[in-house]
mmCIF file of C-alpha atoms and ligand atoms in Angstrom:
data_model
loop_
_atom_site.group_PDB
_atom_site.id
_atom_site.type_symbol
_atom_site.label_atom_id
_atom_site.label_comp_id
_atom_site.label_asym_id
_atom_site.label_seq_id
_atom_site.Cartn_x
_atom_site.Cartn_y
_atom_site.Cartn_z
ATOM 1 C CA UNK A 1 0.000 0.000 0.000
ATOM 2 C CA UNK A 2 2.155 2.363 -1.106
ATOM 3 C CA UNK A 3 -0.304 5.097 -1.707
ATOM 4 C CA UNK A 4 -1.292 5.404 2.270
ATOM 5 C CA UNK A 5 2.399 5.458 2.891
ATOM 6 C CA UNK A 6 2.768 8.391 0.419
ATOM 7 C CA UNK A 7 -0.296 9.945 2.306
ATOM 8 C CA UNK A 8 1.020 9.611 5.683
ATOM 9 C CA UNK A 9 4.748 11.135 4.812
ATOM 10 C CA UNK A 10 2.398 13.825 3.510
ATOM 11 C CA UNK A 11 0.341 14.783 6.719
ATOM 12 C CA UNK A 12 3.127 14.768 8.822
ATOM 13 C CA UNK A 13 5.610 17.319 6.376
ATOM 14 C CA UNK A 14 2.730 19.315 6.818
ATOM 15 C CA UNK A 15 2.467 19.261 10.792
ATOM 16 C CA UNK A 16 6.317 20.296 10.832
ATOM 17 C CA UNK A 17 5.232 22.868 8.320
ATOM 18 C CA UNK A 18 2.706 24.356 10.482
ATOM 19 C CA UNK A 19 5.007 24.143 13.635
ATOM 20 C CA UNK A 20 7.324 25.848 11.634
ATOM 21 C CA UNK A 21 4.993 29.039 10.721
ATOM 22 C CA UNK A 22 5.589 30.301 14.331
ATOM 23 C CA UNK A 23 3.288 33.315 15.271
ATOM 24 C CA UNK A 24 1.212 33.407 12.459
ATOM 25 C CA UNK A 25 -1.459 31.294 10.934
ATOM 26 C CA UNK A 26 -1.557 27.883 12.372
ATOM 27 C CA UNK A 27 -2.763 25.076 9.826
ATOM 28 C CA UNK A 28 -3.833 22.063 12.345
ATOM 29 C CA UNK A 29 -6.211 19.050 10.132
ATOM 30 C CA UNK A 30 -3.671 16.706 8.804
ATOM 31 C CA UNK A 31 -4.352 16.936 5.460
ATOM 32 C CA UNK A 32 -5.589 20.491 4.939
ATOM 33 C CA UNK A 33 -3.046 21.019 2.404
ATOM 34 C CA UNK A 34 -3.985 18.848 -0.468
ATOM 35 C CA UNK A 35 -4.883 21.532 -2.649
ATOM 36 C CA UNK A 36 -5.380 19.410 -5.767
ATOM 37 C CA UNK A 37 -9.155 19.501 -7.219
ATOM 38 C CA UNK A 38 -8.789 15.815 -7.699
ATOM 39 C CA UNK A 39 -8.992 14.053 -4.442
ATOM 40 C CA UNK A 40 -12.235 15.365 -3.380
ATOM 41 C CA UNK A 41 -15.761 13.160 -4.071
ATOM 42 C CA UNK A 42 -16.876 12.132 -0.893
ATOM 43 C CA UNK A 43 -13.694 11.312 1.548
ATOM 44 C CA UNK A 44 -14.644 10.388 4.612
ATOM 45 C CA UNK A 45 -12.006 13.260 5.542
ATOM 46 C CA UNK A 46 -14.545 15.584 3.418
ATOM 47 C CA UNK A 47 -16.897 16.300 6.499
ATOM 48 C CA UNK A 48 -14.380 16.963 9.411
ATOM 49 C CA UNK A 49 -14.276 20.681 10.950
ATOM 50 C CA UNK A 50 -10.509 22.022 9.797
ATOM 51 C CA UNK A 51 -9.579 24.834 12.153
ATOM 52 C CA UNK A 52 -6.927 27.316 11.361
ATOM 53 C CA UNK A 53 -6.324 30.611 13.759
ATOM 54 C CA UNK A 54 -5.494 33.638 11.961
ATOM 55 C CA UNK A 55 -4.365 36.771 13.723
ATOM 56 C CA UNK A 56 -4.064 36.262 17.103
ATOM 57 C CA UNK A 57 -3.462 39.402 19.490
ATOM 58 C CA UNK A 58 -4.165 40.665 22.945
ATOM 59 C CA UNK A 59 -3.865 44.628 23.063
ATOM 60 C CA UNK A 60 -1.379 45.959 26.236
ATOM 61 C CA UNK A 61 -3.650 45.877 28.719
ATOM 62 C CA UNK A 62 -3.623 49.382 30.906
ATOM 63 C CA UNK A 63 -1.697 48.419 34.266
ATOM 64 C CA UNK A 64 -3.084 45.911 36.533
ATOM 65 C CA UNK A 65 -3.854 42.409 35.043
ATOM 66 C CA UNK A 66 -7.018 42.281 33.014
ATOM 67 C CA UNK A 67 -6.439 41.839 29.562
ATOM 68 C CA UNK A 68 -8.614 41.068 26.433
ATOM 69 C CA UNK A 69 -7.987 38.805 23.581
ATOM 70 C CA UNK A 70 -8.709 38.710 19.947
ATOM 71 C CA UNK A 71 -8.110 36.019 17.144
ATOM 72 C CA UNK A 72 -10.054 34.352 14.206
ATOM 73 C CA UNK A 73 -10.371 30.879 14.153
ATOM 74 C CA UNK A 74 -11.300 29.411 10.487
ATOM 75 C CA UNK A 75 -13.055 26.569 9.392
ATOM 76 C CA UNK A 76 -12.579 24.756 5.889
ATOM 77 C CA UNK A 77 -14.200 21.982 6.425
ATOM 78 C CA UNK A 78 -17.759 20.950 6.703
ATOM 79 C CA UNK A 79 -18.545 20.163 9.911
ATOM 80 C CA UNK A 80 -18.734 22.646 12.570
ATOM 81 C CA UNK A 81 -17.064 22.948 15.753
ATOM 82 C CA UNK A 82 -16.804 24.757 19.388
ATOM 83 C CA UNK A 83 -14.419 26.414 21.314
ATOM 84 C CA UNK A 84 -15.353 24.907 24.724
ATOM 85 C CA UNK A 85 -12.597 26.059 27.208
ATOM 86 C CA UNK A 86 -9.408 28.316 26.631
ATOM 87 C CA UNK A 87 -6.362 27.838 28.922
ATOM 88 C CA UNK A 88 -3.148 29.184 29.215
ATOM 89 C CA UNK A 89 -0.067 28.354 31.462
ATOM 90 C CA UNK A 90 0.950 32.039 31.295
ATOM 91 C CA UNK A 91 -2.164 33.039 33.249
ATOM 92 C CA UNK A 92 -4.625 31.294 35.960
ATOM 93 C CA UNK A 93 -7.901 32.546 33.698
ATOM 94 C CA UNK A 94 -8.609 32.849 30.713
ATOM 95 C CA UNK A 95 -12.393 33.375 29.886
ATOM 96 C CA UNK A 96 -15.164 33.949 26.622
ATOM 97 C CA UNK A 97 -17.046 36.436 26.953
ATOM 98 C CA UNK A 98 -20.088 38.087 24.649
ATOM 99 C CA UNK A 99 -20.464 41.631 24.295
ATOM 100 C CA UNK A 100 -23.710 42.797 24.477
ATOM 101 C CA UNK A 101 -25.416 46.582 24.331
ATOM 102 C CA UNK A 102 -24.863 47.218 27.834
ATOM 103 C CA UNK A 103 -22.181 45.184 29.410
ATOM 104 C CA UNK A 104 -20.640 41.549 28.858
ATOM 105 C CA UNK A 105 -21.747 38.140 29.875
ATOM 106 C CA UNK A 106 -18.998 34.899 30.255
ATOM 107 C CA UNK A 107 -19.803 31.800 27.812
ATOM 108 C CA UNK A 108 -19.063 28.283 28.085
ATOM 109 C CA UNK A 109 -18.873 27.644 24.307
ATOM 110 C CA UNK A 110 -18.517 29.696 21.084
ATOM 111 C CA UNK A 111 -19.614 27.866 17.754
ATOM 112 C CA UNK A 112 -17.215 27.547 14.815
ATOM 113 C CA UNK A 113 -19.524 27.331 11.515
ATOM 114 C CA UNK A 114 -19.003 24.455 9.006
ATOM 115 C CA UNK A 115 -16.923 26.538 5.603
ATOM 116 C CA UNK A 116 -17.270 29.790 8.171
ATOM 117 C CA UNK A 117 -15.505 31.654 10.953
ATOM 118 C CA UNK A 118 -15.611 32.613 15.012
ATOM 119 C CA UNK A 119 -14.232 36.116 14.797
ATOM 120 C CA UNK A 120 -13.501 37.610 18.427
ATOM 121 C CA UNK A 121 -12.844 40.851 17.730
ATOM 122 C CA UNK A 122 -13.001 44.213 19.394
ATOM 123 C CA UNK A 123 -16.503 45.110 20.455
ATOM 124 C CA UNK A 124 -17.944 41.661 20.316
ATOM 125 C CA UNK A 125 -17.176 37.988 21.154
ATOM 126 C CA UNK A 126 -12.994 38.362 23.222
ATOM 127 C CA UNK A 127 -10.948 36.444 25.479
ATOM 128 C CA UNK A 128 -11.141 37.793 28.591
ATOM 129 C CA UNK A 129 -6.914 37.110 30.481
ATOM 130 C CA UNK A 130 -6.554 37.610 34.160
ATOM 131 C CA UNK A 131 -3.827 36.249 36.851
ATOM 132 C CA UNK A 132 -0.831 36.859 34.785
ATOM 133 C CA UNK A 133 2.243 35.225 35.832
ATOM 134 C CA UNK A 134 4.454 38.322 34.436
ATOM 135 C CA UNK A 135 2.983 41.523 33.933
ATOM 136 C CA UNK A 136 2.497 41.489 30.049
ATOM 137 C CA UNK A 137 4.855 43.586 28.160
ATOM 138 C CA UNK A 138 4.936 44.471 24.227
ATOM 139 C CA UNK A 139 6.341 42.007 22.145
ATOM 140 C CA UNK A 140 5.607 39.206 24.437
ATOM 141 C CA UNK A 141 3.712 36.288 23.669
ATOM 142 C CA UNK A 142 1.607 34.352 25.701
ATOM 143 C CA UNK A 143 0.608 30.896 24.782
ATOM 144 C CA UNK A 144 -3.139 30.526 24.822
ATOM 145 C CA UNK A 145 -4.551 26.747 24.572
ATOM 146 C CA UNK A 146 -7.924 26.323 22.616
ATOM 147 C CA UNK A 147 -10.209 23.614 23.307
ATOM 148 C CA UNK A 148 -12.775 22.487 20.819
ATOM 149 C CA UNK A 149 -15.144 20.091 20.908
ATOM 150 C CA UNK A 150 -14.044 17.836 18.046
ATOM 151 C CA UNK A 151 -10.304 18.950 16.816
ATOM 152 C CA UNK A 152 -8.590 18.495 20.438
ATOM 153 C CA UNK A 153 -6.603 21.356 21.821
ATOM 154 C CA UNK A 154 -4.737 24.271 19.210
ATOM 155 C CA UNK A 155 -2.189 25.973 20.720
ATOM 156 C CA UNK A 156 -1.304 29.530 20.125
ATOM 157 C CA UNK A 157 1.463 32.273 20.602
ATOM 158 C CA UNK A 158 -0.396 35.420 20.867
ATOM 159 C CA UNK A 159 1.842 38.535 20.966
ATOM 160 C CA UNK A 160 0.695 41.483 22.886
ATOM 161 C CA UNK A 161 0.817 44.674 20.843
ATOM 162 C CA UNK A 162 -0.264 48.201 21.385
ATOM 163 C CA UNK A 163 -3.475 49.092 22.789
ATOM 164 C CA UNK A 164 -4.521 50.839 19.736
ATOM 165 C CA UNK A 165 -3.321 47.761 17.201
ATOM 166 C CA UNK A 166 -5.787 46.423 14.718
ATOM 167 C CA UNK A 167 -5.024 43.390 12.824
ATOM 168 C CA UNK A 168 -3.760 44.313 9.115
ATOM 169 C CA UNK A 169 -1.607 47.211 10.067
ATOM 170 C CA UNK A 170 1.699 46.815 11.274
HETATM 171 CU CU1 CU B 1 -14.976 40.623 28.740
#
């Protein structure tokens, strides 16, 4: 079976790839990156939720502790997902919270859309980072740990940059 071999060799160049890519987008489904039109019709792997996070970044928080977070978290495939818990050893809570008109509310799950987004993002849906081990600086990074329901845990590095830093600009 030399084809599965082939297959395998594939999925994990692409793992080292991803690991490789550092601060920016992180490619997790093994497999995501057979690009070629051919393969498709009806995989079993056709239906799985494939999670990416794109632009991850938690603003300098004003002294003393609480801090929000922002990132997009893709999804190519077609079957959603949800972000059910958020960790992160750098800091004892880390929390997801809805905006609303008036004020905020903690969730316990955000929904990923099958071929769509979750966007937290300033003025809506955001990580909410308290109990910091080291008062956050620019240019650090602080590992945050994303739980979903199906895909297992995604780990990012989220650099903090200035308060007034929206994703696109440099
Ligand atoms: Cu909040």
């Amino acid at each position: 079976m030399k084809g599965s071999l082939g297959f395998r060799r594939t999925a994990l160049a692409g793992a080292a790839l991803a690991t490789a890519l550092g601060a920016g987008a992180f490619l997790v489904a093994c497999g995501a990156d057979g690009g070629n039109g051919a393969a498709g019709g009806g995989a079993s792997g056709g239906a799985a939720a494939r999670l990416s996070v794109a632009d991850p970044y938690i603003p300098l928080p004003p002294a003393g502790g609480m801090a929000a977070g922002y990132l997009t978290v893709r999804n190519d495939g077609g079957q959603g997902d949800e972000l059910v818990e958020v960790s992160s050893p750098g800091a004892s809570s880390v929390t997801m919270h809805r905006s609303t008109s008036t004020t905020m509310e903690q969730v316990d799950k955000l929904d990923v859309p099958a071929h769509g987004a979750l966007q937290l993002a300033r003025g809506g849906t955001h990580l909410m980072i308290m109990g910091w081990q080291k008062a956050p600086a620019l240019g650090d990074e602080l590992e945050l740990d994303l739980t979903f329901a199906r895909t297992g845990t995604i780990s990012v590095k989220v650099p903090v940059k200035e308060l007034t830093y929206r994703p696109g600009q440099q």
